[in-house]
């Protein structure tokens, strides 16, 4: 047990989670590695603690889950909104409503500034406060729409970011209202129109930065073995590769892209493409053209629903995979 704890292993544990025959052993493995300074990449310490907290939470051990979430907050003081939201949700589930609400309410302004911040309203909804979640989502939509109406001179970037937030907020609100059996209202219709427009834009893509080339785990390793020259173009690990893509997509959505997605490359596919085109497979232009050629075969739209399978192919829910990883 003195091995280094890798990001792969943390994720593997997250996938096994409470369904494993011995969840306590998994938690002990994670926390032990943190305690003994054996987390391979120190940036993953908060991630390891949140995975452990999640296992405990699902096993019903809310007190210990809270202790670990609180530790995760302290481990990443500069960027801990996600950990704080999880902590807030746990406090609510423990009946410590005032503290939980204080934690989440402090983060509430993020709903109007950060396209990824719908994890806040997710915590509310999952801790039995769906009505309040809907109130916050509606309030944020009202505020952003009002802002776009009254601020005529907003920069293009600010307008694009507002569009990305409107999309995310309206979609979550739509799905939550559907779960509650509520009929469509004006914002729900807007959510449906935006989704249709996004999928239409994705289908019509022919080039541009809206689709990113992604290498599934096995392909990523094979790629660098086959063309060592690509080592300079990619990070050294697959985890960093997908985290980089997730961050790029978050940035792009902040700049307004609602039509974002990933296409999965294969080594054989790239080799055949480069051979047919008579080009160098390690050339950046070749990689771009190869990515474009994949669009028709299938773009995985981004972001997936929080409870949908992650785009990276891990088989894990997005909210437990690339979403928290890239923000940890
Ligand atoms: Zn609908
Ligand atoms: Zn993922």
PDB file of C-alpha atoms and ligand atoms in Angstrom:
ATOM      1  CA  UNK A   1       0.000   0.000   0.000  1.00  0.00           C
ATOM      2  CA  UNK A   2       2.946   2.322  -0.280  1.00  0.00           C
ATOM      3  CA  UNK A   3       2.392   2.905  -4.010  1.00  0.00           C
ATOM      4  CA  UNK A   4       1.657   6.320  -5.380  1.00  0.00           C
ATOM      5  CA  UNK A   5      -2.018   7.062  -5.891  1.00  0.00           C
ATOM      6  CA  UNK A   6      -2.508   7.968  -9.549  1.00  0.00           C
ATOM      7  CA  UNK A   7      -5.355   9.931 -11.090  1.00  0.00           C
ATOM      8  CA  UNK A   8      -6.366   6.777 -12.964  1.00  0.00           C
ATOM      9  CA  UNK A   9      -6.710   4.900  -9.715  1.00  0.00           C
ATOM     10  CA  UNK A  10      -8.751   7.697  -8.138  1.00  0.00           C
ATOM     11  CA  UNK A  11     -11.101   7.560 -11.063  1.00  0.00           C
ATOM     12  CA  UNK A  12     -11.268   3.784 -10.960  1.00  0.00           C
ATOM     13  CA  UNK A  13     -12.242   3.994  -7.306  1.00  0.00           C
ATOM     14  CA  UNK A  14     -14.883   6.587  -8.153  1.00  0.00           C
ATOM     15  CA  UNK A  15     -16.349   4.183 -10.707  1.00  0.00           C
ATOM     16  CA  UNK A  16     -16.405   1.261  -8.258  1.00  0.00           C
ATOM     17  CA  UNK A  17     -17.748   3.459  -5.512  1.00  0.00           C
ATOM     18  CA  UNK A  18     -20.491   2.255  -3.214  1.00  0.00           C
ATOM     19  CA  UNK A  19     -21.235  -0.745  -5.458  1.00  0.00           C
ATOM     20  CA  UNK A  20     -17.928  -2.299  -4.517  1.00  0.00           C
ATOM     21  CA  UNK A  21     -18.063  -5.073  -1.906  1.00  0.00           C
ATOM     22  CA  UNK A  22     -15.893  -3.004   0.416  1.00  0.00           C
ATOM     23  CA  UNK A  23     -16.405   0.751  -0.030  1.00  0.00           C
ATOM     24  CA  UNK A  24     -14.665   1.443   3.271  1.00  0.00           C
ATOM     25  CA  UNK A  25     -11.433  -0.022   1.888  1.00  0.00           C
ATOM     26  CA  UNK A  26     -11.633   2.311  -1.110  1.00  0.00           C
ATOM     27  CA  UNK A  27     -12.126   5.319   1.130  1.00  0.00           C
ATOM     28  CA  UNK A  28      -9.211   4.182   3.284  1.00  0.00           C
ATOM     29  CA  UNK A  29      -7.036   3.829   0.181  1.00  0.00           C
ATOM     30  CA  UNK A  30      -7.807   7.389  -0.914  1.00  0.00           C
ATOM     31  CA  UNK A  31      -7.551   9.055   2.459  1.00  0.00           C
ATOM     32  CA  UNK A  32      -4.485   6.999   3.392  1.00  0.00           C
ATOM     33  CA  UNK A  33      -2.659   8.197   0.296  1.00  0.00           C
ATOM     34  CA  UNK A  34      -3.563  11.819   1.076  1.00  0.00           C
ATOM     35  CA  UNK A  35      -2.517  11.481   4.709  1.00  0.00           C
ATOM     36  CA  UNK A  36       0.790   9.863   3.801  1.00  0.00           C
ATOM     37  CA  UNK A  37       1.616  12.229   0.966  1.00  0.00           C
ATOM     38  CA  UNK A  38       1.351   9.501  -1.668  1.00  0.00           C
ATOM     39  CA  UNK A  39      -0.890  11.258  -4.194  1.00  0.00           C
ATOM     40  CA  UNK A  40       1.152  11.184  -7.392  1.00  0.00           C
ATOM     41  CA  UNK A  41       0.022  14.621  -8.548  1.00  0.00           C
ATOM     42  CA  UNK A  42      -0.564  16.978  -5.598  1.00  0.00           C
ATOM     43  CA  UNK A  43      -3.193  18.784  -7.692  1.00  0.00           C
ATOM     44  CA  UNK A  44      -5.339  15.658  -7.348  1.00  0.00           C
ATOM     45  CA  UNK A  45      -5.510  15.752  -3.541  1.00  0.00           C
ATOM     46  CA  UNK A  46      -8.803  17.638  -3.515  1.00  0.00           C
ATOM     47  CA  UNK A  47     -10.151  15.301  -6.188  1.00  0.00           C
ATOM     48  CA  UNK A  48      -9.191  12.211  -4.141  1.00  0.00           C
ATOM     49  CA  UNK A  49     -10.908  13.621  -1.066  1.00  0.00           C
ATOM     50  CA  UNK A  50     -14.077  14.493  -2.988  1.00  0.00           C
ATOM     51  CA  UNK A  51     -14.271  10.994  -4.495  1.00  0.00           C
ATOM     52  CA  UNK A  52     -13.905   9.535  -0.993  1.00  0.00           C
ATOM     53  CA  UNK A  53     -16.541  11.942   0.321  1.00  0.00           C
ATOM     54  CA  UNK A  54     -18.887  10.912  -2.454  1.00  0.00           C
ATOM     55  CA  UNK A  55     -18.511   7.195  -1.663  1.00  0.00           C
ATOM     56  CA  UNK A  56     -19.220   7.873   2.001  1.00  0.00           C
ATOM     57  CA  UNK A  57     -22.176  10.040   1.133  1.00  0.00           C
ATOM     58  CA  UNK A  58     -23.714   7.345  -1.045  1.00  0.00           C
ATOM     59  CA  UNK A  59     -23.090   4.809   1.693  1.00  0.00           C
ATOM     60  CA  UNK A  60     -25.052   7.061   4.038  1.00  0.00           C
ATOM     61  CA  UNK A  61     -22.107   8.155   6.162  1.00  0.00           C
ATOM     62  CA  UNK A  62     -22.786  11.865   5.847  1.00  0.00           C
ATOM     63  CA  UNK A  63     -20.707  13.001   8.825  1.00  0.00           C
ATOM     64  CA  UNK A  64     -17.492  11.485   7.529  1.00  0.00           C
ATOM     65  CA  UNK A  65     -18.311  12.655   4.008  1.00  0.00           C
ATOM     66  CA  UNK A  66     -18.661  16.176   5.359  1.00  0.00           C
ATOM     67  CA  UNK A  67     -15.304  15.969   7.125  1.00  0.00           C
ATOM     68  CA  UNK A  68     -13.601  14.982   3.861  1.00  0.00           C
ATOM     69  CA  UNK A  69     -15.393  17.647   1.805  1.00  0.00           C
ATOM     70  CA  UNK A  70     -14.297  20.196   4.386  1.00  0.00           C
ATOM     71  CA  UNK A  71     -10.723  18.982   3.999  1.00  0.00           C
ATOM     72  CA  UNK A  72     -11.020  19.240   0.222  1.00  0.00           C
ATOM     73  CA  UNK A  73     -12.129  22.858   0.591  1.00  0.00           C
ATOM     74  CA  UNK A  74      -9.013  23.593   2.635  1.00  0.00           C
ATOM     75  CA  UNK A  75      -6.724  21.740   0.205  1.00  0.00           C
ATOM     76  CA  UNK A  76      -7.627  23.942  -2.769  1.00  0.00           C
ATOM     77  CA  UNK A  77      -8.131  27.396  -1.265  1.00  0.00           C
ATOM     78  CA  UNK A  78      -7.801  29.235  -4.572  1.00  0.00           C
ATOM     79  CA  UNK A  79     -10.347  27.279  -6.513  1.00  0.00           C
ATOM     80  CA  UNK A  80     -12.685  25.500  -4.172  1.00  0.00           C
ATOM     81  CA  UNK A  81     -16.164  26.524  -5.279  1.00  0.00           C
ATOM     82  CA  UNK A  82     -17.026  22.994  -6.387  1.00  0.00           C
ATOM     83  CA  UNK A  83     -15.828  21.471  -3.094  1.00  0.00           C
ATOM     84  CA  UNK A  84     -17.680  24.131  -1.128  1.00  0.00           C
ATOM     85  CA  UNK A  85     -20.865  23.391  -3.045  1.00  0.00           C
ATOM     86  CA  UNK A  86     -20.533  19.712  -2.190  1.00  0.00           C
ATOM     87  CA  UNK A  87     -19.915  20.633   1.435  1.00  0.00           C
ATOM     88  CA  UNK A  88     -23.017  22.835   1.389  1.00  0.00           C
ATOM     89  CA  UNK A  89     -25.108  20.009  -0.031  1.00  0.00           C
ATOM     90  CA  UNK A  90     -23.885  17.636   2.688  1.00  0.00           C
ATOM     91  CA  UNK A  91     -24.717  20.133   5.421  1.00  0.00           C
ATOM     92  CA  UNK A  92     -28.248  20.352   4.023  1.00  0.00           C
ATOM     93  CA  UNK A  93     -28.607  16.577   3.973  1.00  0.00           C
ATOM     94  CA  UNK A  94     -27.406  16.479   7.584  1.00  0.00           C
ATOM     95  CA  UNK A  95     -30.161  18.862   8.581  1.00  0.00           C
ATOM     96  CA  UNK A  96     -27.655  21.643   9.262  1.00  0.00           C
ATOM     97  CA  UNK A  97     -29.745  23.866   7.049  1.00  0.00           C
ATOM     98  CA  UNK A  98     -28.457  27.254   8.156  1.00  0.00           C
ATOM     99  CA  UNK A  99     -24.816  26.351   7.587  1.00  0.00           C
ATOM    100  CA  UNK A 100     -25.553  24.602   4.297  1.00  0.00           C
ATOM    101  CA  UNK A 101     -27.606  27.502   3.000  1.00  0.00           C
ATOM    102  CA  UNK A 102     -24.909  29.960   4.079  1.00  0.00           C
ATOM    103  CA  UNK A 103     -22.293  27.997   2.120  1.00  0.00           C
ATOM    104  CA  UNK A 104     -24.406  27.677  -1.028  1.00  0.00           C
ATOM    105  CA  UNK A 105     -25.821  31.202  -0.870  1.00  0.00           C
ATOM    106  CA  UNK A 106     -22.296  32.616  -0.748  1.00  0.00           C
ATOM    107  CA  UNK A 107     -21.654  30.878  -4.077  1.00  0.00           C
ATOM    108  CA  UNK A 108     -24.963  31.852  -5.658  1.00  0.00           C
ATOM    109  CA  UNK A 109     -23.562  34.870  -7.591  1.00  0.00           C
ATOM    110  CA  UNK A 110     -21.510  32.357  -9.623  1.00  0.00           C
ATOM    111  CA  UNK A 111     -24.731  31.351 -11.386  1.00  0.00           C
ATOM    112  CA  UNK A 112     -24.644  34.731 -13.123  1.00  0.00           C
ATOM    113  CA  UNK A 113     -20.935  34.691 -13.958  1.00  0.00           C
ATOM    114  CA  UNK A 114     -19.707  31.095 -14.383  1.00  0.00           C
ATOM    115  CA  UNK A 115     -21.239  28.870 -17.062  1.00  0.00           C
ATOM    116  CA  UNK A 116     -20.248  25.769 -15.052  1.00  0.00           C
ATOM    117  CA  UNK A 117     -21.853  26.838 -11.780  1.00  0.00           C
ATOM    118  CA  UNK A 118     -25.062  24.841 -12.164  1.00  0.00           C
ATOM    119  CA  UNK A 119     -23.486  22.292  -9.816  1.00  0.00           C
ATOM    120  CA  UNK A 120     -24.813  24.627  -7.099  1.00  0.00           C
ATOM    121  CA  UNK A 121     -28.434  24.207  -8.045  1.00  0.00           C
ATOM    122  CA  UNK A 122     -27.738  20.515  -8.541  1.00  0.00           C
ATOM    123  CA  UNK A 123     -26.721  20.286  -4.874  1.00  0.00           C
ATOM    124  CA  UNK A 124     -29.906  22.080  -3.868  1.00  0.00           C
ATOM    125  CA  UNK A 125     -32.079  19.809  -5.986  1.00  0.00           C
ATOM    126  CA  UNK A 126     -30.394  16.641  -4.768  1.00  0.00           C
ATOM    127  CA  UNK A 127     -30.743  17.628  -1.134  1.00  0.00           C
ATOM    128  CA  UNK A 128     -34.503  18.023  -1.386  1.00  0.00           C
ATOM    129  CA  UNK A 129     -34.621  21.726  -2.270  1.00  0.00           C
ATOM    130  CA  UNK A 130     -35.775  21.482  -5.869  1.00  0.00           C
ATOM    131  CA  UNK A 131     -38.091  24.444  -5.477  1.00  0.00           C
ATOM    132  CA  UNK A 132     -35.299  26.669  -4.259  1.00  0.00           C
ATOM    133  CA  UNK A 133     -33.062  25.396  -7.065  1.00  0.00           C
ATOM    134  CA  UNK A 134     -35.728  26.422  -9.564  1.00  0.00           C
ATOM    135  CA  UNK A 135     -36.013  29.823  -7.889  1.00  0.00           C
ATOM    136  CA  UNK A 136     -32.244  30.381  -8.202  1.00  0.00           C
ATOM    137  CA  UNK A 137     -32.164  29.199 -11.801  1.00  0.00           C
ATOM    138  CA  UNK A 138     -35.067  31.451 -12.737  1.00  0.00           C
ATOM    139  CA  UNK A 139     -33.507  34.360 -10.863  1.00  0.00           C
ATOM    140  CA  UNK A 140     -30.172  33.934 -12.626  1.00  0.00           C
ATOM    141  CA  UNK A 141     -31.880  33.692 -16.012  1.00  0.00           C
ATOM    142  CA  UNK A 142     -33.935  36.810 -15.274  1.00  0.00           C
ATOM    143  CA  UNK A 143     -30.818  38.712 -14.206  1.00  0.00           C
ATOM    144  CA  UNK A 144     -28.690  37.685 -17.191  1.00  0.00           C
ATOM    145  CA  UNK A 145     -31.460  38.360 -19.689  1.00  0.00           C
ATOM    146  CA  UNK A 146     -32.141  41.732 -18.080  1.00  0.00           C
ATOM    147  CA  UNK A 147     -28.434  42.529 -18.244  1.00  0.00           C
ATOM    148  CA  UNK A 148     -28.231  41.645 -21.940  1.00  0.00           C
ATOM    149  CA  UNK A 149     -31.296  43.833 -22.590  1.00  0.00           C
ATOM    150  CA  UNK A 150     -30.092  46.909 -20.742  1.00  0.00           C
ATOM    151  CA  UNK A 151     -26.349  46.850 -21.417  1.00  0.00           C
ATOM    152  CA  UNK A 152     -26.224  47.794 -25.073  1.00  0.00           C
ATOM    153  CA  UNK A 153     -22.494  48.190 -25.091  1.00  0.00           C
ATOM    154  CA  UNK A 154     -21.417  44.864 -23.726  1.00  0.00           C
ATOM    155  CA  UNK A 155     -18.423  43.382 -25.456  1.00  0.00           C
ATOM    156  CA  UNK A 156     -18.917  40.467 -27.795  1.00  0.00           C
ATOM    157  CA  UNK A 157     -17.161  38.180 -25.324  1.00  0.00           C
ATOM    158  CA  UNK A 158     -19.521  39.198 -22.540  1.00  0.00           C
ATOM    159  CA  UNK A 159     -22.523  38.580 -24.781  1.00  0.00           C
ATOM    160  CA  UNK A 160     -21.183  35.171 -25.743  1.00  0.00           C
ATOM    161  CA  UNK A 161     -20.590  34.263 -22.140  1.00  0.00           C
ATOM    162  CA  UNK A 162     -24.126  35.322 -21.284  1.00  0.00           C
ATOM    163  CA  UNK A 163     -25.412  33.090 -24.080  1.00  0.00           C
ATOM    164  CA  UNK A 164     -23.509  30.120 -22.668  1.00  0.00           C
ATOM    165  CA  UNK A 165     -24.935  30.714 -19.200  1.00  0.00           C
ATOM    166  CA  UNK A 166     -28.471  31.162 -20.474  1.00  0.00           C
ATOM    167  CA  UNK A 167     -28.134  27.833 -22.248  1.00  0.00           C
ATOM    168  CA  UNK A 168     -26.861  25.943 -19.194  1.00  0.00           C
ATOM    169  CA  UNK A 169     -29.307  27.500 -16.747  1.00  0.00           C
ATOM    170  CA  UNK A 170     -32.320  27.055 -19.005  1.00  0.00           C
ATOM    171  CA  UNK A 171     -31.432  23.407 -19.710  1.00  0.00           C
ATOM    172  CA  UNK A 172     -31.037  22.502 -16.049  1.00  0.00           C
ATOM    173  CA  UNK A 173     -34.205  24.359 -15.160  1.00  0.00           C
ATOM    174  CA  UNK A 174     -36.061  22.589 -17.971  1.00  0.00           C
ATOM    175  CA  UNK A 175     -34.943  19.131 -16.806  1.00  0.00           C
ATOM    176  CA  UNK A 176     -35.671  19.838 -13.174  1.00  0.00           C
ATOM    177  CA  UNK A 177     -39.148  21.132 -13.980  1.00  0.00           C
ATOM    178  CA  UNK A 178     -39.762  18.065 -16.106  1.00  0.00           C
ATOM    179  CA  UNK A 179     -38.813  15.838 -13.146  1.00  0.00           C
ATOM    180  CA  UNK A 180     -41.347  17.783 -11.078  1.00  0.00           C
ATOM    181  CA  UNK A 181     -44.020  17.168 -13.697  1.00  0.00           C
ATOM    182  CA  UNK A 182     -44.385  20.878 -14.405  1.00  0.00           C
ATOM    183  CA  UNK A 183     -45.682  22.001 -17.814  1.00  0.00           C
ATOM    184  CA  UNK A 184     -43.430  23.910 -20.211  1.00  0.00           C
ATOM    185  CA  UNK A 185     -43.234  27.635 -19.624  1.00  0.00           C
ATOM    186  CA  UNK A 186     -41.544  30.329 -21.668  1.00  0.00           C
ATOM    187  CA  UNK A 187     -38.030  29.531 -20.403  1.00  0.00           C
ATOM    188  CA  UNK A 188     -38.592  25.818 -21.062  1.00  0.00           C
ATOM    189  CA  UNK A 189     -39.506  26.614 -24.646  1.00  0.00           C
ATOM    190  CA  UNK A 190     -36.372  28.725 -24.861  1.00  0.00           C
ATOM    191  CA  UNK A 191     -34.337  25.784 -23.506  1.00  0.00           C
ATOM    192  CA  UNK A 192     -35.737  23.490 -26.191  1.00  0.00           C
ATOM    193  CA  UNK A 193     -35.087  26.010 -28.946  1.00  0.00           C
ATOM    194  CA  UNK A 194     -31.503  26.479 -27.800  1.00  0.00           C
ATOM    195  CA  UNK A 195     -30.908  22.737 -27.651  1.00  0.00           C
ATOM    196  CA  UNK A 196     -32.301  22.270 -31.150  1.00  0.00           C
ATOM    197  CA  UNK A 197     -30.191  25.135 -32.439  1.00  0.00           C
ATOM    198  CA  UNK A 198     -27.090  23.644 -30.804  1.00  0.00           C
ATOM    199  CA  UNK A 199     -27.604  20.187 -32.259  1.00  0.00           C
ATOM    200  CA  UNK A 200     -28.368  21.707 -35.629  1.00  0.00           C
ATOM    201  CA  UNK A 201     -25.159  23.721 -35.484  1.00  0.00           C
ATOM    202  CA  UNK A 202     -23.242  20.584 -34.540  1.00  0.00           C
ATOM    203  CA  UNK A 203     -24.634  18.619 -37.461  1.00  0.00           C
ATOM    204  CA  UNK A 204     -23.778  21.412 -39.848  1.00  0.00           C
ATOM    205  CA  UNK A 205     -20.211  21.830 -38.698  1.00  0.00           C
ATOM    206  CA  UNK A 206     -17.606  21.730 -41.374  1.00  0.00           C
ATOM    207  CA  UNK A 207     -14.652  23.319 -39.663  1.00  0.00           C
ATOM    208  CA  UNK A 208     -13.670  25.697 -36.918  1.00  0.00           C
ATOM    209  CA  UNK A 209     -12.821  25.263 -33.280  1.00  0.00           C
ATOM    210  CA  UNK A 210     -16.218  24.017 -32.112  1.00  0.00           C
ATOM    211  CA  UNK A 211     -15.145  20.368 -32.251  1.00  0.00           C
ATOM    212  CA  UNK A 212     -12.037  19.184 -30.488  1.00  0.00           C
ATOM    213  CA  UNK A 213     -10.029  16.111 -31.355  1.00  0.00           C
ATOM    214  CA  UNK A 214      -9.912  13.734 -28.430  1.00  0.00           C
ATOM    215  CA  UNK A 215      -7.916  10.516 -28.078  1.00  0.00           C
ATOM    216  CA  UNK A 216      -9.521   7.747 -25.993  1.00  0.00           C
ATOM    217  CA  UNK A 217      -7.139   6.248 -23.437  1.00  0.00           C
ATOM    218  CA  UNK A 218      -5.820   3.287 -25.448  1.00  0.00           C
ATOM    219  CA  UNK A 219      -5.504   5.424 -28.591  1.00  0.00           C
ATOM    220  CA  UNK A 220      -3.647   8.151 -26.732  1.00  0.00           C
ATOM    221  CA  UNK A 221      -0.917   5.769 -25.601  1.00  0.00           C
ATOM    222  CA  UNK A 222      -0.698   4.115 -29.026  1.00  0.00           C
ATOM    223  CA  UNK A 223      -0.517   7.517 -30.695  1.00  0.00           C
ATOM    224  CA  UNK A 224       2.589   8.623 -28.856  1.00  0.00           C
ATOM    225  CA  UNK A 225       4.249   5.248 -29.340  1.00  0.00           C
ATOM    226  CA  UNK A 226       3.624   5.337 -33.072  1.00  0.00           C
ATOM    227  CA  UNK A 227       4.578   8.985 -33.621  1.00  0.00           C
ATOM    228  CA  UNK A 228       6.965  10.061 -30.848  1.00  0.00           C
ATOM    229  CA  UNK A 229       7.195  13.477 -32.543  1.00  0.00           C
ATOM    230  CA  UNK A 230       3.699  14.165 -31.168  1.00  0.00           C
ATOM    231  CA  UNK A 231       5.034  14.060 -27.622  1.00  0.00           C
ATOM    232  CA  UNK A 232       5.639  17.796 -27.868  1.00  0.00           C
ATOM    233  CA  UNK A 233       2.066  18.479 -28.967  1.00  0.00           C
ATOM    234  CA  UNK A 234       0.331  16.607 -26.149  1.00  0.00           C
ATOM    235  CA  UNK A 235       0.577  16.444 -22.366  1.00  0.00           C
ATOM    236  CA  UNK A 236       2.405  13.458 -20.934  1.00  0.00           C
ATOM    237  CA  UNK A 237      -0.633  11.672 -19.517  1.00  0.00           C
ATOM    238  CA  UNK A 238      -4.088  10.832 -20.805  1.00  0.00           C
ATOM    239  CA  UNK A 239      -5.629  12.384 -17.702  1.00  0.00           C
ATOM    240  CA  UNK A 240      -4.001  15.672 -18.493  1.00  0.00           C
ATOM    241  CA  UNK A 241      -5.108  15.306 -22.126  1.00  0.00           C
ATOM    242  CA  UNK A 242      -8.792  15.018 -21.232  1.00  0.00           C
ATOM    243  CA  UNK A 243      -8.539  17.666 -18.508  1.00  0.00           C
ATOM    244  CA  UNK A 244      -7.023  19.995 -21.105  1.00  0.00           C
ATOM    245  CA  UNK A 245      -9.903  19.316 -23.485  1.00  0.00           C
ATOM    246  CA  UNK A 246     -12.482  19.849 -20.761  1.00  0.00           C
ATOM    247  CA  UNK A 247     -10.860  23.172 -19.830  1.00  0.00           C
ATOM    248  CA  UNK A 248     -10.742  24.255 -23.468  1.00  0.00           C
ATOM    249  CA  UNK A 249     -14.432  23.464 -23.825  1.00  0.00           C
ATOM    250  CA  UNK A 250     -15.272  25.361 -20.640  1.00  0.00           C
ATOM    251  CA  UNK A 251     -13.341  28.336 -21.997  1.00  0.00           C
ATOM    252  CA  UNK A 252     -15.021  28.049 -25.387  1.00  0.00           C
ATOM    253  CA  UNK A 253     -18.463  27.922 -23.783  1.00  0.00           C
ATOM    254  CA  UNK A 254     -17.485  31.025 -21.843  1.00  0.00           C
ATOM    255  CA  UNK A 255     -16.878  32.658 -25.196  1.00  0.00           C
ATOM    256  CA  UNK A 256     -20.319  31.718 -26.390  1.00  0.00           C
ATOM    257  CA  UNK A 257     -20.084  28.377 -28.148  1.00  0.00           C
ATOM    258  CA  UNK A 258     -23.238  26.415 -27.487  1.00  0.00           C
ATOM    259  CA  UNK A 259     -22.299  24.150 -30.394  1.00  0.00           C
ATOM    260  CA  UNK A 260     -19.348  22.420 -28.808  1.00  0.00           C
ATOM    261  CA  UNK A 261     -18.293  18.829 -29.027  1.00  0.00           C
ATOM    262  CA  UNK A 262     -15.506  16.286 -29.222  1.00  0.00           C
ATOM    263  CA  UNK A 263     -14.606  13.762 -31.878  1.00  0.00           C
ATOM    264  CA  UNK A 264     -12.629  10.655 -30.958  1.00  0.00           C
ATOM    265  CA  UNK A 265      -9.548   9.931 -33.023  1.00  0.00           C
ATOM    266  CA  UNK A 266      -7.958   6.554 -33.690  1.00  0.00           C
ATOM    267  CA  UNK A 267      -4.362   5.826 -34.591  1.00  0.00           C
ATOM    268  CA  UNK A 268      -5.383   3.695 -37.554  1.00  0.00           C
ATOM    269  CA  UNK A 269      -7.784   6.387 -38.695  1.00  0.00           C
ATOM    270  CA  UNK A 270      -5.132   9.088 -38.569  1.00  0.00           C
ATOM    271  CA  UNK A 271      -2.631   6.868 -40.366  1.00  0.00           C
ATOM    272  CA  UNK A 272      -5.097   6.150 -43.168  1.00  0.00           C
ATOM    273  CA  UNK A 273      -6.144   9.792 -43.399  1.00  0.00           C
ATOM    274  CA  UNK A 274      -2.539  11.016 -43.635  1.00  0.00           C
ATOM    275  CA  UNK A 275      -1.672   8.330 -46.184  1.00  0.00           C
ATOM    276  CA  UNK A 276      -4.650   9.268 -48.408  1.00  0.00           C
ATOM    277  CA  UNK A 277      -3.865  12.967 -48.095  1.00  0.00           C
ATOM    278  CA  UNK A 278      -0.161  12.415 -48.593  1.00  0.00           C
ATOM    279  CA  UNK A 279       0.533  14.467 -45.482  1.00  0.00           C
ATOM    280  CA  UNK A 280       2.561  14.138 -42.305  1.00  0.00           C
ATOM    281  CA  UNK A 281       0.390  12.717 -39.482  1.00  0.00           C
ATOM    282  CA  UNK A 282       2.340  14.682 -36.885  1.00  0.00           C
ATOM    283  CA  UNK A 283       1.642  17.974 -38.616  1.00  0.00           C
ATOM    284  CA  UNK A 284      -0.831  20.188 -36.764  1.00  0.00           C
ATOM    285  CA  UNK A 285      -2.701  20.956 -39.963  1.00  0.00           C
ATOM    286  CA  UNK A 286      -3.108  17.258 -40.678  1.00  0.00           C
ATOM    287  CA  UNK A 287      -4.531  16.739 -37.204  1.00  0.00           C
ATOM    288  CA  UNK A 288      -7.018  19.583 -37.720  1.00  0.00           C
ATOM    289  CA  UNK A 289      -8.108  18.209 -41.085  1.00  0.00           C
ATOM    290  CA  UNK A 290      -8.370  14.735 -39.635  1.00  0.00           C
ATOM    291  CA  UNK A 291     -10.612  16.072 -36.842  1.00  0.00           C
ATOM    292  CA  UNK A 292     -12.811  17.812 -39.414  1.00  0.00           C
ATOM    293  CA  UNK A 293     -13.105  14.585 -41.387  1.00  0.00           C
ATOM    294  CA  UNK A 294     -14.511  12.856 -38.295  1.00  0.00           C
ATOM    295  CA  UNK A 295     -17.347  15.323 -37.754  1.00  0.00           C
ATOM    296  CA  UNK A 296     -19.843  13.467 -39.886  1.00  0.00           C
ATOM    297  CA  UNK A 297     -19.177  10.097 -38.311  1.00  0.00           C
ATOM    298  CA  UNK A 298     -20.185  11.430 -34.947  1.00  0.00           C
ATOM    299  CA  UNK A 299     -19.658  14.395 -32.708  1.00  0.00           C
ATOM    300  CA  UNK A 300     -20.210  13.896 -29.010  1.00  0.00           C
ATOM    301  CA  UNK A 301     -21.967  17.059 -27.909  1.00  0.00           C
ATOM    302  CA  UNK A 302     -20.518  18.900 -24.959  1.00  0.00           C
ATOM    303  CA  UNK A 303     -21.377  19.370 -22.177  1.00  0.00           C
ATOM    304  CA  UNK A 304     -23.167  16.115 -21.447  1.00  0.00           C
ATOM    305  CA  UNK A 305     -25.934  16.208 -18.869  1.00  0.00           C
ATOM    306  CA  UNK A 306     -24.491  16.115 -15.374  1.00  0.00           C
ATOM    307  CA  UNK A 307     -25.864  12.613 -14.839  1.00  0.00           C
ATOM    308  CA  UNK A 308     -25.027  11.400 -18.332  1.00  0.00           C
ATOM    309  CA  UNK A 309     -21.983   9.324 -19.179  1.00  0.00           C
ATOM    310  CA  UNK A 310     -18.881  11.465 -19.503  1.00  0.00           C
ATOM    311  CA  UNK A 311     -17.733  12.413 -22.992  1.00  0.00           C
ATOM    312  CA  UNK A 312     -14.240  10.998 -22.345  1.00  0.00           C
ATOM    313  CA  UNK A 313     -15.432   7.402 -22.531  1.00  0.00           C
ATOM    314  CA  UNK A 314     -14.705   6.518 -18.901  1.00  0.00           C
ATOM    315  CA  UNK A 315     -18.236   5.195 -18.428  1.00  0.00           C
ATOM    316  CA  UNK A 316     -18.643   7.412 -15.373  1.00  0.00           C
ATOM    317  CA  UNK A 317     -21.201  10.143 -14.896  1.00  0.00           C
ATOM    318  CA  UNK A 318     -19.951  13.493 -16.162  1.00  0.00           C
ATOM    319  CA  UNK A 319     -20.507  15.144 -12.794  1.00  0.00           C
ATOM    320  CA  UNK A 320     -18.108  12.634 -11.234  1.00  0.00           C
ATOM    321  CA  UNK A 321     -15.555  12.552 -14.039  1.00  0.00           C
ATOM    322  CA  UNK A 322     -14.263  15.356 -16.214  1.00  0.00           C
ATOM    323  CA  UNK A 323     -16.468  18.049 -14.713  1.00  0.00           C
ATOM    324  CA  UNK A 324     -14.882  18.055 -11.228  1.00  0.00           C
ATOM    325  CA  UNK A 325     -11.446  16.913 -12.432  1.00  0.00           C
ATOM    326  CA  UNK A 326     -10.856  19.868 -14.673  1.00  0.00           C
ATOM    327  CA  UNK A 327     -11.948  22.260 -11.956  1.00  0.00           C
ATOM    328  CA  UNK A 328     -10.005  20.683  -9.094  1.00  0.00           C
TER     329      UNK A 328
HETATM  330 ZN1  LIG B   1     -38.818  20.368 -23.484  1.00  0.00          ZN
HETATM  331 ZN1  LIG B   2     -14.521  12.122 -18.234  1.00  0.00          ZN
END
